[in-house]
């Protein structure tokens, strides 16, 4: 009887330990970033005269946007590049530039075709997330090429980063709805990025800057898309990295909600620094938030002590300067100015 009691007690203790141990591991797993830390992120070859660029539309519909695509082809030709417009770019499927399968087909062909050296997204909008899990990245990882875009294309940038390849957050074809004179730096930095000219930025100072310096791989993009990726295999690991964020057309309380979600998911725990791009067309709520967007952001991250730099001209404004995601950068922030220097 005594031996039986002891065995039963030991069994209960063993079961309790097992539940505690494995339950604890499950909790840890939920709070651990999905991405395995990349020690190296491959750089695709820079473009050279004669290279081919594929124009694709992985997201929103291109209704009455033929003129911008024509301008994009002319721009690339001026730089000595050959442009091809993918088969389904002007297709229409409700909100999207073709069905999910059609948009995926164009993007997959561009990923796999060895003659194509860069993939330029025609526009963002919404829809990239719907094709992410349909794409096969195996050939792309063996022979990486530049993928260029911003806004909704952040979903693709995140996936590319997790595949271990650099990509370019920069203008899209529809950016050419504006005259070249009004987006001069947007075009110039895009050209620098794809041809391999060094990118270095000096940002106007801000009283909201959190002073400090750091180095790390640059990751991020549109805040809504970063928020959307949480909990999926496309969520990025920000450990040891510098995060860039931008946004358009949101209420301040929406911005706070998304940042609080990132915070609770551990986005800022081991982050090395934060670069704030343009937050444009902020909506006014019937109940005022009471603080600026800058102070809102600072309130979320001030406890971490890493450098924070505002006034990066990147995002949904006309002055949308190119950033190489996955590339190591040095961030130096003071109240008077900030510098972003690419390795």
GROMACS .gro file of C-alpha atoms in nm:
model
  343
    1UNK     CA    1   0.000   0.000   0.000
    2UNK     CA    2   0.280   0.238   0.089
    3UNK     CA    3   0.472   0.153  -0.230
    4UNK     CA    4   0.156   0.210  -0.438
    5UNK     CA    5   0.098   0.548  -0.271
    6UNK     CA    6   0.453   0.657  -0.336
    7UNK     CA    7   0.430   0.552  -0.702
    8UNK     CA    8   0.104   0.738  -0.743
    9UNK     CA    9   0.252   1.045  -0.577
   10UNK     CA   10   0.558   1.028  -0.798
   11UNK     CA   11   0.336   0.991  -1.104
   12UNK     CA   12   0.133   1.299  -1.008
   13UNK     CA   13   0.451   1.498  -0.947
   14UNK     CA   14   0.593   1.385  -1.280
   15UNK     CA   15   0.274   1.478  -1.464
   16UNK     CA   16   0.264   1.819  -1.293
   17UNK     CA   17   0.627   1.885  -1.389
   18UNK     CA   18   0.564   1.780  -1.747
   19UNK     CA   19   0.258   2.004  -1.776
   20UNK     CA   20   0.442   2.294  -1.617
   21UNK     CA   21   0.749   2.246  -1.837
   22UNK     CA   22   0.573   2.202  -2.170
   23UNK     CA   23   0.309   2.461  -2.087
   24UNK     CA   24   0.583   2.708  -2.011
   25UNK     CA   25   0.752   2.628  -2.341
   26UNK     CA   26   0.426   2.689  -2.524
   27UNK     CA   27   0.392   3.029  -2.359
   28UNK     CA   28   0.749   3.116  -2.449
   29UNK     CA   29   0.692   3.005  -2.807
   30UNK     CA   30   0.393   3.235  -2.842
   31UNK     CA   31   0.601   3.534  -2.736
   32UNK     CA   32   0.909   3.444  -2.938
   33UNK     CA   33   0.934   3.615  -3.278
   34UNK     CA   34   0.845   3.384  -3.566
   35UNK     CA   35   1.160   3.453  -3.766
   36UNK     CA   36   1.483   3.273  -3.688
   37UNK     CA   37   1.753   3.531  -3.643
   38UNK     CA   38   1.936   3.589  -3.970
   39UNK     CA   39   2.311   3.616  -3.924
   40UNK     CA   40   2.351   3.717  -4.287
   41UNK     CA   41   2.104   3.876  -4.526
   42UNK     CA   42   2.198   3.834  -4.892
   43UNK     CA   43   2.235   4.139  -5.110
   44UNK     CA   44   2.095   4.096  -5.461
   45UNK     CA   45   2.326   4.215  -5.742
   46UNK     CA   46   2.293   4.584  -5.823
   47UNK     CA   47   2.147   4.664  -6.161
   48UNK     CA   48   2.352   4.758  -6.464
   49UNK     CA   49   2.268   4.887  -6.811
   50UNK     CA   50   2.084   4.626  -7.015
   51UNK     CA   51   1.920   4.455  -6.716
   52UNK     CA   52   1.549   4.374  -6.719
   53UNK     CA   53   1.299   4.496  -6.458
   54UNK     CA   54   0.956   4.334  -6.424
   55UNK     CA   55   0.664   4.556  -6.330
   56UNK     CA   56   0.409   4.362  -6.125
   57UNK     CA   57   0.086   4.446  -5.941
   58UNK     CA   58   0.053   4.222  -5.633
   59UNK     CA   59  -0.214   4.430  -5.463
   60UNK     CA   60  -0.459   4.705  -5.559
   61UNK     CA   61  -0.629   4.762  -5.893
   62UNK     CA   62  -0.462   4.988  -6.150
   63UNK     CA   63  -0.775   5.156  -6.278
   64UNK     CA   64  -0.690   5.438  -6.522
   65UNK     CA   65  -0.321   5.417  -6.427
   66UNK     CA   66  -0.179   5.325  -6.768
   67UNK     CA   67  -0.006   5.664  -6.793
   68UNK     CA   68   0.202   5.600  -6.480
   69UNK     CA   69   0.311   5.258  -6.606
   70UNK     CA   70   0.418   5.417  -6.934
   71UNK     CA   71   0.616   5.679  -6.741
   72UNK     CA   72   0.779   5.401  -6.537
   73UNK     CA   73   0.892   5.223  -6.854
   74UNK     CA   74   1.031   5.551  -6.992
   75UNK     CA   75   1.219   5.619  -6.667
   76UNK     CA   76   1.381   5.276  -6.667
   77UNK     CA   77   1.471   5.308  -7.035
   78UNK     CA   78   1.639   5.641  -6.961
   79UNK     CA   79   1.858   5.458  -6.712
   80UNK     CA   80   1.951   5.193  -6.968
   81UNK     CA   81   1.717   4.929  -6.830
   82UNK     CA   82   1.460   4.717  -7.010
   83UNK     CA   83   1.110   4.705  -6.858
   84UNK     CA   84   0.849   4.436  -6.905
   85UNK     CA   85   0.493   4.473  -6.779
   86UNK     CA   86   0.366   4.146  -6.636
   87UNK     CA   87   0.071   3.974  -6.799
   88UNK     CA   88  -0.201   4.054  -6.545
   89UNK     CA   89  -0.100   4.405  -6.430
   90UNK     CA   90  -0.410   4.574  -6.574
   91UNK     CA   91  -0.653   4.299  -6.480
   92UNK     CA   92  -0.950   4.385  -6.261
   93UNK     CA   93  -1.099   4.164  -5.992
   94UNK     CA   94  -1.305   4.386  -5.764
   95UNK     CA   95  -1.055   4.564  -5.535
   96UNK     CA   96  -0.752   4.389  -5.684
   97UNK     CA   97  -0.532   4.394  -5.993
   98UNK     CA   98  -0.657   4.053  -6.098
   99UNK     CA   99  -0.748   3.747  -5.894
  100UNK     CA  100  -0.514   3.620  -5.624
  101UNK     CA  101  -0.398   3.345  -5.860
  102UNK     CA  102  -0.330   3.593  -6.143
  103UNK     CA  103  -0.133   3.831  -5.921
  104UNK     CA  104   0.056   3.537  -5.774
  105UNK     CA  105   0.134   3.402  -6.121
  106UNK     CA  106   0.292   3.731  -6.229
  107UNK     CA  107   0.496   3.763  -5.913
  108UNK     CA  108   0.610   3.401  -5.921
  109UNK     CA  109   0.723   3.429  -6.283
  110UNK     CA  110   0.919   3.741  -6.198
  111UNK     CA  111   1.081   3.565  -5.900
  112UNK     CA  112   1.179   3.261  -6.105
  113UNK     CA  113   1.284   3.416  -6.439
  114UNK     CA  114   1.666   3.445  -6.441
  115UNK     CA  115   1.649   3.722  -6.703
  116UNK     CA  116   1.465   3.949  -6.459
  117UNK     CA  117   1.703   4.128  -6.224
  118UNK     CA  118   1.452   4.338  -6.026
  119UNK     CA  119   1.080   4.338  -5.948
  120UNK     CA  120   0.915   4.680  -5.926
  121UNK     CA  121   0.568   4.694  -5.775
  122UNK     CA  122   0.324   4.912  -5.966
  123UNK     CA  123   0.128   5.016  -5.658
  124UNK     CA  124   0.028   4.911  -5.309
  125UNK     CA  125  -0.322   4.956  -5.173
  126UNK     CA  126  -0.418   4.619  -5.034
  127UNK     CA  127  -0.379   4.258  -5.140
  128UNK     CA  128  -0.017   4.143  -5.107
  129UNK     CA  129  -0.093   3.939  -4.795
  130UNK     CA  130  -0.342   3.730  -4.996
  131UNK     CA  131  -0.067   3.587  -5.218
  132UNK     CA  132   0.218   3.549  -4.967
  133UNK     CA  133   0.150   3.186  -4.882
  134UNK     CA  134   0.109   3.093  -5.248
  135UNK     CA  135   0.461   3.203  -5.344
  136UNK     CA  136   0.760   2.969  -5.375
  137UNK     CA  137   1.081   3.148  -5.276
  138UNK     CA  138   1.324   2.861  -5.344
  139UNK     CA  139   1.466   2.991  -5.674
  140UNK     CA  140   1.466   3.348  -5.547
  141UNK     CA  141   1.680   3.253  -5.247
  142UNK     CA  142   1.936   3.086  -5.471
  143UNK     CA  143   1.942   3.379  -5.714
  144UNK     CA  144   1.811   3.684  -5.525
  145UNK     CA  145   1.694   3.998  -5.703
  146UNK     CA  146   1.572   4.336  -5.581
  147UNK     CA  147   1.204   4.373  -5.495
  148UNK     CA  148   1.094   4.736  -5.475
  149UNK     CA  149   0.787   4.904  -5.324
  150UNK     CA  150   0.633   5.041  -5.006
  151UNK     CA  151   0.302   5.061  -4.816
  152UNK     CA  152   0.116   4.729  -4.866
  153UNK     CA  153   0.437   4.585  -5.014
  154UNK     CA  154   0.568   4.582  -4.655
  155UNK     CA  155   0.410   4.236  -4.629
  156UNK     CA  156   0.637   4.116  -4.908
  157UNK     CA  157   0.941   4.295  -4.763
  158UNK     CA  158   0.885   4.117  -4.432
  159UNK     CA  159   0.867   3.779  -4.602
  160UNK     CA  160   1.178   3.853  -4.807
  161UNK     CA  161   1.366   3.951  -4.490
  162UNK     CA  162   1.267   3.623  -4.329
  163UNK     CA  163   1.394   3.445  -4.642
  164UNK     CA  164   1.731   3.611  -4.577
  165UNK     CA  165   1.744   3.864  -4.862
  166UNK     CA  166   1.762   4.244  -4.876
  167UNK     CA  167   1.490   4.449  -5.047
  168UNK     CA  168   1.419   4.813  -5.126
  169UNK     CA  169   1.151   5.030  -4.964
  170UNK     CA  170   1.107   5.295  -5.231
  171UNK     CA  171   0.876   5.457  -5.486
  172UNK     CA  172   0.638   5.256  -5.701
  173UNK     CA  173   0.521   5.315  -6.056
  174UNK     CA  174   0.215   5.510  -5.943
  175UNK     CA  175   0.446   5.758  -5.767
  176UNK     CA  176   0.497   5.896  -6.115
  177UNK     CA  177   0.153   6.054  -6.105
  178UNK     CA  178   0.351   6.348  -5.968
  179UNK     CA  179   0.586   6.550  -6.188
  180UNK     CA  180   0.953   6.459  -6.169
  181UNK     CA  181   1.032   6.805  -6.027
  182UNK     CA  182   0.812   6.748  -5.722
  183UNK     CA  183   0.957   6.403  -5.646
  184UNK     CA  184   1.318   6.468  -5.740
  185UNK     CA  185   1.473   6.309  -5.430
  186UNK     CA  186   1.227   6.019  -5.446
  187UNK     CA  187   1.348   5.932  -5.797
  188UNK     CA  188   1.715   6.008  -5.728
  189UNK     CA  189   1.739   5.786  -5.420
  190UNK     CA  190   1.550   5.506  -5.596
  191UNK     CA  191   1.810   5.515  -5.871
  192UNK     CA  192   2.093   5.517  -5.618
  193UNK     CA  193   1.950   5.216  -5.438
  194UNK     CA  194   1.910   4.993  -5.743
  195UNK     CA  195   2.246   5.086  -5.898
  196UNK     CA  196   2.448   5.064  -5.576
  197UNK     CA  197   2.530   5.425  -5.492
  198UNK     CA  198   2.567   5.474  -5.117
  199UNK     CA  199   2.263   5.600  -4.927
  200UNK     CA  200   2.325   5.837  -4.636
  201UNK     CA  201   2.063   6.064  -4.483
  202UNK     CA  202   2.082   6.360  -4.249
  203UNK     CA  203   1.745   6.423  -4.086
  204UNK     CA  204   1.616   6.751  -3.950
  205UNK     CA  205   1.633   6.750  -3.572
  206UNK     CA  206   1.333   6.711  -3.344
  207UNK     CA  207   1.270   6.780  -2.978
  208UNK     CA  208   1.111   6.435  -2.971
  209UNK     CA  209   1.431   6.256  -3.079
  210UNK     CA  210   1.561   6.011  -2.821
  211UNK     CA  211   1.935   6.069  -2.817
  212UNK     CA  212   2.178   5.786  -2.883
  213UNK     CA  213   2.352   5.579  -3.147
  214UNK     CA  214   2.318   5.222  -3.266
  215UNK     CA  215   2.392   4.988  -3.555
  216UNK     CA  216   2.181   4.706  -3.685
  217UNK     CA  217   1.996   4.570  -3.986
  218UNK     CA  218   1.712   4.795  -4.097
  219UNK     CA  219   1.366   4.636  -4.097
  220UNK     CA  220   1.006   4.751  -4.103
  221UNK     CA  221   0.780   4.959  -4.323
  222UNK     CA  222   0.411   5.042  -4.299
  223UNK     CA  223   0.284   5.019  -3.941
  224UNK     CA  224  -0.053   4.868  -4.032
  225UNK     CA  225   0.119   4.590  -4.226
  226UNK     CA  226   0.366   4.519  -3.944
  227UNK     CA  227   0.067   4.493  -3.712
  228UNK     CA  228  -0.114   4.267  -3.959
  229UNK     CA  229   0.181   4.026  -3.971
  230UNK     CA  230   0.189   3.969  -3.593
  231UNK     CA  231   0.155   3.603  -3.499
  232UNK     CA  232   0.229   3.480  -3.850
  233UNK     CA  233   0.543   3.334  -4.008
  234UNK     CA  234   0.587   3.669  -4.184
  235UNK     CA  235   0.627   3.862  -3.860
  236UNK     CA  236   0.983   3.989  -3.827
  237UNK     CA  237   1.232   3.951  -3.545
  238UNK     CA  238   1.350   4.299  -3.444
  239UNK     CA  239   1.616   4.173  -3.201
  240UNK     CA  240   1.940   4.361  -3.259
  241UNK     CA  241   1.782   4.555  -3.546
  242UNK     CA  242   1.671   4.908  -3.623
  243UNK     CA  243   1.300   4.943  -3.694
  244UNK     CA  244   1.151   5.189  -3.944
  245UNK     CA  245   0.780   5.275  -3.941
  246UNK     CA  246   0.547   5.498  -4.146
  247UNK     CA  247   0.172   5.535  -4.183
  248UNK     CA  248  -0.110   5.714  -4.367
  249UNK     CA  249  -0.473   5.794  -4.295
  250UNK     CA  250  -0.509   5.659  -3.941
  251UNK     CA  251  -0.657   5.799  -3.624
  252UNK     CA  252  -0.402   5.858  -3.349
  253UNK     CA  253  -0.574   5.605  -3.128
  254UNK     CA  254  -0.535   5.350  -3.409
  255UNK     CA  255  -0.163   5.428  -3.423
  256UNK     CA  256  -0.138   5.385  -3.046
  257UNK     CA  257  -0.331   5.057  -3.058
  258UNK     CA  258  -0.098   4.914  -3.322
  259UNK     CA  259   0.215   5.027  -3.137
  260UNK     CA  260   0.084   4.883  -2.812
  261UNK     CA  261   0.024   4.552  -2.992
  262UNK     CA  262   0.381   4.551  -3.123
  263UNK     CA  263   0.505   4.634  -2.776
  264UNK     CA  264   0.310   4.351  -2.614
  265UNK     CA  265   0.444   4.113  -2.880
  266UNK     CA  266   0.802   4.202  -2.778
  267UNK     CA  267   0.888   4.412  -3.084
  268UNK     CA  268   1.079   4.670  -2.881
  269UNK     CA  269   1.236   4.448  -2.613
  270UNK     CA  270   1.567   4.394  -2.793
  271UNK     CA  271   1.532   4.652  -3.069
  272UNK     CA  272   1.840   4.871  -3.122
  273UNK     CA  273   1.672   5.184  -3.255
  274UNK     CA  274   1.364   5.337  -3.418
  275UNK     CA  275   1.336   5.557  -3.728
  276UNK     CA  276   1.007   5.739  -3.779
  277UNK     CA  277   0.902   5.809  -4.136
  278UNK     CA  278   0.604   6.014  -4.253
  279UNK     CA  279   0.272   5.984  -4.072
  280UNK     CA  280   0.045   6.158  -4.320
  281UNK     CA  281  -0.325   6.244  -4.348
  282UNK     CA  282  -0.389   6.166  -3.982
  283UNK     CA  283  -0.764   6.152  -3.918
  284UNK     CA  284  -0.935   6.363  -3.652
  285UNK     CA  285  -1.142   6.174  -3.401
  286UNK     CA  286  -1.446   6.326  -3.228
  287UNK     CA  287  -1.260   6.275  -2.899
  288UNK     CA  288  -0.919   6.447  -2.933
  289UNK     CA  289  -0.616   6.232  -2.856
  290UNK     CA  290  -0.458   6.528  -2.681
  291UNK     CA  291  -0.099   6.476  -2.792
  292UNK     CA  292   0.100   6.491  -3.113
  293UNK     CA  293   0.176   6.176  -3.311
  294UNK     CA  294   0.542   6.222  -3.220
  295UNK     CA  295   0.466   6.228  -2.847
  296UNK     CA  296   0.233   5.932  -2.887
  297UNK     CA  297   0.513   5.725  -3.039
  298UNK     CA  298   0.765   5.840  -2.782
  299UNK     CA  299   0.530   5.753  -2.496
  300UNK     CA  300   0.519   5.393  -2.620
  301UNK     CA  301   0.895   5.342  -2.653
  302UNK     CA  302   1.067   5.590  -2.420
  303UNK     CA  303   1.122   5.327  -2.150
  304UNK     CA  304   1.355   5.126  -2.374
  305UNK     CA  305   1.625   5.391  -2.405
  306UNK     CA  306   1.725   5.315  -2.765
  307UNK     CA  307   1.776   5.605  -3.009
  308UNK     CA  308   1.463   5.735  -3.179
  309UNK     CA  309   1.486   5.960  -3.487
  310UNK     CA  310   1.193   6.148  -3.634
  311UNK     CA  311   1.164   6.327  -3.971
  312UNK     CA  312   1.278   6.050  -4.205
  313UNK     CA  313   1.137   6.139  -4.546
  314UNK     CA  314   1.002   5.796  -4.632
  315UNK     CA  315   0.646   5.675  -4.664
  316UNK     CA  316   0.336   5.818  -4.826
  317UNK     CA  317   0.454   6.175  -4.881
  318UNK     CA  318   0.587   6.291  -5.217
  319UNK     CA  319   0.941   6.296  -5.076
  320UNK     CA  320   0.975   5.920  -5.031
  321UNK     CA  321   1.343   5.833  -5.010
  322UNK     CA  322   1.474   5.484  -5.068
  323UNK     CA  323   1.572   5.254  -4.782
  324UNK     CA  324   1.748   4.919  -4.816
  325UNK     CA  325   1.577   4.678  -4.579
  326UNK     CA  326   1.797   4.407  -4.435
  327UNK     CA  327   2.109   4.625  -4.478
  328UNK     CA  328   2.311   4.726  -4.172
  329UNK     CA  329   2.277   5.095  -4.088
  330UNK     CA  330   2.421   5.326  -3.829
  331UNK     CA  331   2.168   5.550  -3.656
  332UNK     CA  332   2.291   5.858  -3.470
  333UNK     CA  333   2.024   6.073  -3.307
  334UNK     CA  334   2.057   6.406  -3.130
  335UNK     CA  335   1.800   6.678  -3.072
  336UNK     CA  336   1.965   6.891  -3.342
  337UNK     CA  337   1.974   6.626  -3.615
  338UNK     CA  338   1.989   6.255  -3.687
  339UNK     CA  339   2.194   6.053  -3.935
  340UNK     CA  340   2.113   5.727  -4.107
  341UNK     CA  341   2.422   5.580  -4.272
  342UNK     CA  342   2.399   5.259  -4.475
  343UNK     CA  343   2.692   5.017  -4.461
   0.00000   0.00000   0.00000
